[in-house]
Coordinates of N, CA and C in Angstrom, one line a residue:
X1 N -26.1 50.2 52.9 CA -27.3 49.5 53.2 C -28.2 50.4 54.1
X2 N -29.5 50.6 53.6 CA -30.5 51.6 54.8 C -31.5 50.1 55.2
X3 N -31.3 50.5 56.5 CA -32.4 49.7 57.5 C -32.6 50.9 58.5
X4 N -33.9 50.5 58.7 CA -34.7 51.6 60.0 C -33.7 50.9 61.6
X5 N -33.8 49.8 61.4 CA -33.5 49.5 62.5 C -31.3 50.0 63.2
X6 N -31.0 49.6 61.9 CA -29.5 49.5 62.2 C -29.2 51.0 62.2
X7 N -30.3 52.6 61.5 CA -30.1 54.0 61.9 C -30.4 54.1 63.3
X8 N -31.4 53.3 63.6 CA -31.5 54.0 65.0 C -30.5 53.6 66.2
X9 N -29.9 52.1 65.7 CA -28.7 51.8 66.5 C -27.4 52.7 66.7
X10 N -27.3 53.5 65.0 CA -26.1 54.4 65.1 C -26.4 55.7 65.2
X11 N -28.0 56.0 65.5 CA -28.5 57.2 66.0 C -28.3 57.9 67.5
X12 N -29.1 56.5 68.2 CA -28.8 56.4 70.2 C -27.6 57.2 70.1
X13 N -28.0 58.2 71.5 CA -26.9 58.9 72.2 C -27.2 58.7 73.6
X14 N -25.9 58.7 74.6 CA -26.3 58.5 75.9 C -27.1 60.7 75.8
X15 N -28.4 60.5 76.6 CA -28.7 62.1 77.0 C -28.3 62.1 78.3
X16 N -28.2 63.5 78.9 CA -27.8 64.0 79.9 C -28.8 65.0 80.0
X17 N -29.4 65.8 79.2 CA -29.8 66.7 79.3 C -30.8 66.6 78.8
X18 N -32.1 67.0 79.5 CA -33.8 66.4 79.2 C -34.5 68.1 78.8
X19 N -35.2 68.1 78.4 CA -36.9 69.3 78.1 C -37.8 68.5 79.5
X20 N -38.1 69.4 80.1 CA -39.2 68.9 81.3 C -40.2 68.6 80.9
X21 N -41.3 68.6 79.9 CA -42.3 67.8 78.8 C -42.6 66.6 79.3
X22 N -43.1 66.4 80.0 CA -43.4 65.0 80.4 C -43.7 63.6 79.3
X23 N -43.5 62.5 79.5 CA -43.4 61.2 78.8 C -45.0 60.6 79.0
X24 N -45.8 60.7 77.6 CA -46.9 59.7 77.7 C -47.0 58.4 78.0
X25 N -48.1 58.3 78.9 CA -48.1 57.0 78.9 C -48.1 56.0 78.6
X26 N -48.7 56.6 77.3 CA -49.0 55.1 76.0 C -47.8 54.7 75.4
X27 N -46.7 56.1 75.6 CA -45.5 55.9 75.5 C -44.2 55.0 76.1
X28 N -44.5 55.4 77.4 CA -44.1 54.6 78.4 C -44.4 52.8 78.0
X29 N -45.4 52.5 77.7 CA -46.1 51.1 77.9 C -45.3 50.8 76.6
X30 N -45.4 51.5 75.7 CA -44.5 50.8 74.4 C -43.1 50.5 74.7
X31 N -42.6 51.7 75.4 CA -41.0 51.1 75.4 C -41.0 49.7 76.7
X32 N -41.1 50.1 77.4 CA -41.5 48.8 78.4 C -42.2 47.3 77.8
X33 N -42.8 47.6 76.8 CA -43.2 46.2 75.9 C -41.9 45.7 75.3
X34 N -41.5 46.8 74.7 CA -40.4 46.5 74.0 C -39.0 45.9 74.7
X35 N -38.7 46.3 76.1 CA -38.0 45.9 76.7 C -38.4 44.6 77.1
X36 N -39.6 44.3 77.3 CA -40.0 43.0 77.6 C -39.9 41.9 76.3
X37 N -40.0 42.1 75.1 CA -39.8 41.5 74.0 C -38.1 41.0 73.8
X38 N -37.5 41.4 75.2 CA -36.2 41.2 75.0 C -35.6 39.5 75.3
X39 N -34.7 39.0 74.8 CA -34.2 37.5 74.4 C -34.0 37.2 75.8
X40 N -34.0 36.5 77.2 CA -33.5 35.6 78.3 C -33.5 34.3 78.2
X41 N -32.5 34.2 79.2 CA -32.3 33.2 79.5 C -33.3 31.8 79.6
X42 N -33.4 31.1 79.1 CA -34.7 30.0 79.6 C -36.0 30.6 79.1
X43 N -35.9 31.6 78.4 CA -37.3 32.8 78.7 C -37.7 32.8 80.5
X44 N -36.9 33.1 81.1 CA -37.2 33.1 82.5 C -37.8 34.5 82.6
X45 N -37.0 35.5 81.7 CA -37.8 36.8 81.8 C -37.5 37.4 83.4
X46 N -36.3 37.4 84.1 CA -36.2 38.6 85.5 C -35.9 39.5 85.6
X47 N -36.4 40.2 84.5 CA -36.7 41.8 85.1 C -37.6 42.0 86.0
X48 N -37.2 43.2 85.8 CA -38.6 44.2 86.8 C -38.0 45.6 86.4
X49 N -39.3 46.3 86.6 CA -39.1 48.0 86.0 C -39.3 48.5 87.0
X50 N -39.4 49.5 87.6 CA -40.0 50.6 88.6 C -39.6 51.8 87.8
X51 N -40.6 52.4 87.5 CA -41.1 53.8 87.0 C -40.8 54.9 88.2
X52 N -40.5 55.7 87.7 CA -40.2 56.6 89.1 C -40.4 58.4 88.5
X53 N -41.5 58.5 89.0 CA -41.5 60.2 88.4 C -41.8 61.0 89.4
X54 N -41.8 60.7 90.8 CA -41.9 61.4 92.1 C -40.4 62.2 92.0
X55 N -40.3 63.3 92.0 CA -39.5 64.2 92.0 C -38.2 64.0 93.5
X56 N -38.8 64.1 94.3 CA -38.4 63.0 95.8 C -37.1 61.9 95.6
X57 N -38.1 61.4 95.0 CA -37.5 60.2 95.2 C -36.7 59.9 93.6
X58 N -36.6 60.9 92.7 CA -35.9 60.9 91.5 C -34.3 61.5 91.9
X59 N -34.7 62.7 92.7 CA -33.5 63.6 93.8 C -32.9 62.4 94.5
X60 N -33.2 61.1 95.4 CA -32.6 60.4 96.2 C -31.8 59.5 95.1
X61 N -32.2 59.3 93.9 CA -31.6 58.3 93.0 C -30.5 58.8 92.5
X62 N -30.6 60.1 92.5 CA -29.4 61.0 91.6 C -28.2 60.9 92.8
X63 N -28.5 61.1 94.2 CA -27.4 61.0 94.9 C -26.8 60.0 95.2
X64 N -27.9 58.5 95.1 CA -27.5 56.8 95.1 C -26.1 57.1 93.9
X65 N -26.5 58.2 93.0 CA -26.0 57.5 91.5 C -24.4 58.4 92.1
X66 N -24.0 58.6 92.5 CA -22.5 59.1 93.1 C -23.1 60.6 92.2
X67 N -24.0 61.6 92.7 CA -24.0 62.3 92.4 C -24.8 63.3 90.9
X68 N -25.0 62.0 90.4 CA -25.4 62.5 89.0 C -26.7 62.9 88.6
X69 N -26.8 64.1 88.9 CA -27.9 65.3 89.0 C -28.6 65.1 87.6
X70 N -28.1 64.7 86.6 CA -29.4 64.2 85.4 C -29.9 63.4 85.7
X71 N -29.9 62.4 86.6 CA -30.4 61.6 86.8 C -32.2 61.8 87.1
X72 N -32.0 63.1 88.2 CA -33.4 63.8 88.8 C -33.7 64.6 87.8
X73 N -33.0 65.1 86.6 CA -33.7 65.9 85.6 C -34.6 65.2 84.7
X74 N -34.9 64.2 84.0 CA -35.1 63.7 83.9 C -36.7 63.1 83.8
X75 N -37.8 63.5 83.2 CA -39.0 63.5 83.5 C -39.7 62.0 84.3
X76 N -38.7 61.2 83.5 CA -39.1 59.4 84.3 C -37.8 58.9 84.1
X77 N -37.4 58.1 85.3 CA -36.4 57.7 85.4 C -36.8 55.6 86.0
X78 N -36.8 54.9 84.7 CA -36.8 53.3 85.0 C -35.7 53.0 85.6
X79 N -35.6 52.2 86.8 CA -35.0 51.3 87.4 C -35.2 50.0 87.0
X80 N -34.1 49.2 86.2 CA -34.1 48.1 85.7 C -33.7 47.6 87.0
X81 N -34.4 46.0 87.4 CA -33.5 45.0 88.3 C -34.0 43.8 88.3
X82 N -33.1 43.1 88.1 CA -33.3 41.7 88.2 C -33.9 40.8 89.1
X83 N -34.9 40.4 89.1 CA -35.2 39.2 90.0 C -34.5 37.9 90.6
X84 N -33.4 37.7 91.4 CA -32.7 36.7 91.9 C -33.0 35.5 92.1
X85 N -34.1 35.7 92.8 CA -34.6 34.6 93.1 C -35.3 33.7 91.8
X86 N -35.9 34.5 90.9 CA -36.7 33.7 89.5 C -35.3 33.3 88.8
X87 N -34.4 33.9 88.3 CA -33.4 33.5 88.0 C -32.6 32.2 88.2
X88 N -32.9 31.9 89.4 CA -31.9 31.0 90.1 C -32.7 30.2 90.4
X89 N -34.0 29.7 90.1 CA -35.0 28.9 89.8 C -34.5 28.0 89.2
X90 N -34.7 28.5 87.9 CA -34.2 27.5 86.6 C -32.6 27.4 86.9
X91 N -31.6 28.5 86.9 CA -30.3 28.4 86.6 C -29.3 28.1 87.6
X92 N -29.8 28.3 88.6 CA -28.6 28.0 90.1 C -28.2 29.1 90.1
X93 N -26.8 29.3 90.1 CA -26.3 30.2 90.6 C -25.4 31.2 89.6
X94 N -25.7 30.6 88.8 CA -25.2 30.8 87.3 C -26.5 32.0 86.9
X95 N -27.6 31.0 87.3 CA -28.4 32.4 87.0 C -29.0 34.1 87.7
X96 N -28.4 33.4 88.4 CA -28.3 35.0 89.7 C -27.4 35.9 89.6
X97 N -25.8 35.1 88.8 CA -24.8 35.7 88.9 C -24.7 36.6 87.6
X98 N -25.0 35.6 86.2 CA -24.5 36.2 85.1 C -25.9 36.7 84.6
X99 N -26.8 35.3 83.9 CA -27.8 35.5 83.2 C -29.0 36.3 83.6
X100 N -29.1 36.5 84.6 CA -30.1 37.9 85.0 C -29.4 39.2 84.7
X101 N -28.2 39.4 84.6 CA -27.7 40.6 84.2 C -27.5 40.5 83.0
X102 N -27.2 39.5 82.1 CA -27.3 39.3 80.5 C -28.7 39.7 80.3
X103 N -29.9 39.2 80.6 CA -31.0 39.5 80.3 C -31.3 40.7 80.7
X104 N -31.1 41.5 81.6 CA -31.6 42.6 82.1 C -31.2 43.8 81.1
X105 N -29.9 43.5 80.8 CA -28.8 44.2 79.6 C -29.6 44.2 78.0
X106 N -29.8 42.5 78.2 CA -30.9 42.7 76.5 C -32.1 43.8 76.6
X107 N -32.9 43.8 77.5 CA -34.0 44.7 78.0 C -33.8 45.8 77.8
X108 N -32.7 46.6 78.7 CA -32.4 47.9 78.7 C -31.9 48.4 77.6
X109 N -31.4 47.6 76.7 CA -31.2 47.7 75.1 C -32.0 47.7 74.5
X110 N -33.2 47.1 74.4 CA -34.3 47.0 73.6 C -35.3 48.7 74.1
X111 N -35.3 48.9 75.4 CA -35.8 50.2 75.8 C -35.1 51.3 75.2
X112 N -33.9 51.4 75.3 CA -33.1 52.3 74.9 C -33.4 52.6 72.9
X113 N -33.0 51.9 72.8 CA -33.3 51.6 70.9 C -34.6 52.1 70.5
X114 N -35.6 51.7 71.7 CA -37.2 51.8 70.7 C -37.1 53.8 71.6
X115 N -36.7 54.0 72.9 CA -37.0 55.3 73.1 C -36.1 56.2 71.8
X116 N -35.5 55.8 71.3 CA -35.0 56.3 70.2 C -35.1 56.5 69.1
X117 N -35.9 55.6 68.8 CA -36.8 55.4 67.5 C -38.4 55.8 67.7
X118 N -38.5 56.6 68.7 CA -39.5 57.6 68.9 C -39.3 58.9 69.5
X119 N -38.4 59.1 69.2 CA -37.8 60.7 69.7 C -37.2 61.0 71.0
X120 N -36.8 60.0 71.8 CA -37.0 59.9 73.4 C -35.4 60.0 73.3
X121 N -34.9 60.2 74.7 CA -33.8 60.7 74.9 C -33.2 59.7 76.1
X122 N -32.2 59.2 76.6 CA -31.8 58.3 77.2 C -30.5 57.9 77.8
X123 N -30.3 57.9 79.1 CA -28.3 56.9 79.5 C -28.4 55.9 80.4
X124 N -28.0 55.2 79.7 CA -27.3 53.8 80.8 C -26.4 54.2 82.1
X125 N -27.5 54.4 83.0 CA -26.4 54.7 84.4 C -26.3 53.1 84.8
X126 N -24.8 52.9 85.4 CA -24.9 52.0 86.1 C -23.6 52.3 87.2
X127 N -23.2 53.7 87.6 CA -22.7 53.9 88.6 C -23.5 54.1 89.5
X128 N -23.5 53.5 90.1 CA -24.7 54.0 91.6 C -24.3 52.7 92.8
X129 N -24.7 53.4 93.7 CA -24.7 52.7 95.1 C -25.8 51.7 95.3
X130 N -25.8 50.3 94.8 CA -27.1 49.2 95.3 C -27.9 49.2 96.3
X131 N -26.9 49.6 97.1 CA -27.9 49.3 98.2 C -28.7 50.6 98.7
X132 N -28.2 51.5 97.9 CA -28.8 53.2 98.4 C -29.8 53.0 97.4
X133 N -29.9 52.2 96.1 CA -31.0 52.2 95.6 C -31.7 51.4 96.0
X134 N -31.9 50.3 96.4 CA -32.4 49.0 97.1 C -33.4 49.6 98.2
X135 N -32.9 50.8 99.1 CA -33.1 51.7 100.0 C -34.1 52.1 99.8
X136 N -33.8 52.9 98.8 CA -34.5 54.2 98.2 C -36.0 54.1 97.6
X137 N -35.9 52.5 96.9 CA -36.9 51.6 96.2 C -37.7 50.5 97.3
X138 N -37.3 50.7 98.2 CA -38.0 49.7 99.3 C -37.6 48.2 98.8
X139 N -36.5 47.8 97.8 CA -36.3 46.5 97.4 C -36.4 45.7 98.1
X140 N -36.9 44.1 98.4 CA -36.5 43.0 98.4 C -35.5 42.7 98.2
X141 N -34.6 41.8 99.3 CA -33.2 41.4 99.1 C -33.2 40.6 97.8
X142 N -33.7 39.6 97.3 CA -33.9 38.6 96.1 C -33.9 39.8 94.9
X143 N -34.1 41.2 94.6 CA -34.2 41.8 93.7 C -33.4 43.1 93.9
X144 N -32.7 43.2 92.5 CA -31.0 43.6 92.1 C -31.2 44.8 91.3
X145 N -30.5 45.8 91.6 CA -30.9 46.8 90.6 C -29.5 46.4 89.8
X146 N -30.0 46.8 88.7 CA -29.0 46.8 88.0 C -28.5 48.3 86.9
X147 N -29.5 48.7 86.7 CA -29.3 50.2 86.0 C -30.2 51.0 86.2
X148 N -30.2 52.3 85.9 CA -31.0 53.5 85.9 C -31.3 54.0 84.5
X149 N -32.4 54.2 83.9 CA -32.1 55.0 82.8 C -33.2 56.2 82.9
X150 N -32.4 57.3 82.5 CA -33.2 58.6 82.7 C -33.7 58.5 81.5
X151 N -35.3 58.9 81.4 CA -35.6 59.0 80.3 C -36.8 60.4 79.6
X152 N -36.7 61.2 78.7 CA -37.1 62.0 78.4 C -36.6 63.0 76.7
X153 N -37.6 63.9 76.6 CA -37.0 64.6 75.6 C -35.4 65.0 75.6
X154 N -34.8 64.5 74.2 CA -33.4 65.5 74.4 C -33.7 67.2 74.8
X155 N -32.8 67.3 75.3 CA -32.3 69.2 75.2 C -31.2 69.2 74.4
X156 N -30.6 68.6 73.9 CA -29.5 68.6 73.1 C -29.2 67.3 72.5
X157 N -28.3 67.5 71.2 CA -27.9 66.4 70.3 C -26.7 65.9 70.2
X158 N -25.9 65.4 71.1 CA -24.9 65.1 71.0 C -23.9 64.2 70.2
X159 N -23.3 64.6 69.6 CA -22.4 64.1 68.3 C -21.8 62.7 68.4
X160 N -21.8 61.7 67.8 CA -21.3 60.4 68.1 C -19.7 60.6 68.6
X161 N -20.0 59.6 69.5 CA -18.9 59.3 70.2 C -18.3 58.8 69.3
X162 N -16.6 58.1 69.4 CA -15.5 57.4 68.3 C -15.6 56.1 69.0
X163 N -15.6 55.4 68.2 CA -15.7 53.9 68.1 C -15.0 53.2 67.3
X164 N -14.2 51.7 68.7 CA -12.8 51.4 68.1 C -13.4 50.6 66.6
X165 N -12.3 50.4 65.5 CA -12.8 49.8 64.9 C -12.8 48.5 64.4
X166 N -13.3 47.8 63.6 CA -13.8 46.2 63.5 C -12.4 45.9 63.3
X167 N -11.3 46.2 63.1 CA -9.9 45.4 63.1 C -9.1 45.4 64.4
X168 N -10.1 46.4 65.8 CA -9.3 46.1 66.8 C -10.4 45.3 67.6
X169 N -11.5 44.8 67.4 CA -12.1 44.2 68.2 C -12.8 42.5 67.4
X170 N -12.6 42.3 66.4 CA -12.9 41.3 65.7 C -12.0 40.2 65.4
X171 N -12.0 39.1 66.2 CA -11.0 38.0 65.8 C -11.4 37.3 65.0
X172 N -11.3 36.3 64.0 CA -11.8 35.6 62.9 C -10.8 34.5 63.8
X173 N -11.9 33.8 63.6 CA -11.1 32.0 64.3 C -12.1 31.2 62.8
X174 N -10.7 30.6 62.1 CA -11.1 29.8 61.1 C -11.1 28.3 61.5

């Protein structure tokens, strides 16, 4: 079966390794749409993005991140985080805890996918220090980082990873 959508799903690679080429803007605004087109909770919608291409302050994120120096290579690096407080609006406590990080997760997926399906290059960091990002970002206590994604041209193509297969992860409940 060919679909555009399900090659680019088994296309994505985490990148590590960027071309210093900078990311258009017009480009930028599409994958950020596209992250925003993502499914939440309630449609409560608690993200938030912060764009980060200050060299500075891309260097303090890679150290938040326990060290990970792609992180600053990286021509723009979005900071996904959730809004706590909108969350917990609608959902109590349920929504602070789970459903702003389910939603946040659909987002960063939907970013990830479309930077991919335009040539863009991309990793899901979510090792990092919160509150060194929180720091670093001037956050608000009510708002949560939740990932980092470096984003830019590949410098390299890295070969699909192995993935368990549908008979070790698929239960059929009749």
């Amino acid at each position: 079966m060919k679909n555009e959508v399900l090659s680019v799903i088994k296309e994505r690679r985490s990148i590590r390794r960027f071309k210093p080429d900078p990311v258009p803007e017009e480009i930028l605004n599409t994958l950020l749409e596209a992250a925003c087109a993502a499914p939440s909770a309630g449609n409560v919608q608690p993200w938030l993005f912060y764009r980060v291409h200050r060299a500075e302050i891309k260097e303090a994120l890679a150290k938040a991140a326990l060290g990970q120096k792609f992180v600053a290579q990286a021509p723009v690096v979005i900071v996904v985080c959730a809004d706590l407080n909108r969350a917990s609006a609608t959902y109590g406590e349920r929504g602070r805890t789970l459903y702003c990080l389910q939603d946040t997760a659909a987002a960063i997926t939907n970013l990830m996918l479309a930077a991919t399906s335009l040539g863009l290059g991309t990793c899901w960091v979510g090792a990092f220090d919160e509150g060194a990002v929180s720091h670093v970002l001037e956050l608000p206590p009510h708002i949560r980082p939740v990932a980092m994604i470096p984003l830019g041209y590949p410098a390299h193509s890295p070969s699909p990873t192995a993935r368990r297969s549908l008979s070790e992860v698929v239960k059929v409940v009749d």
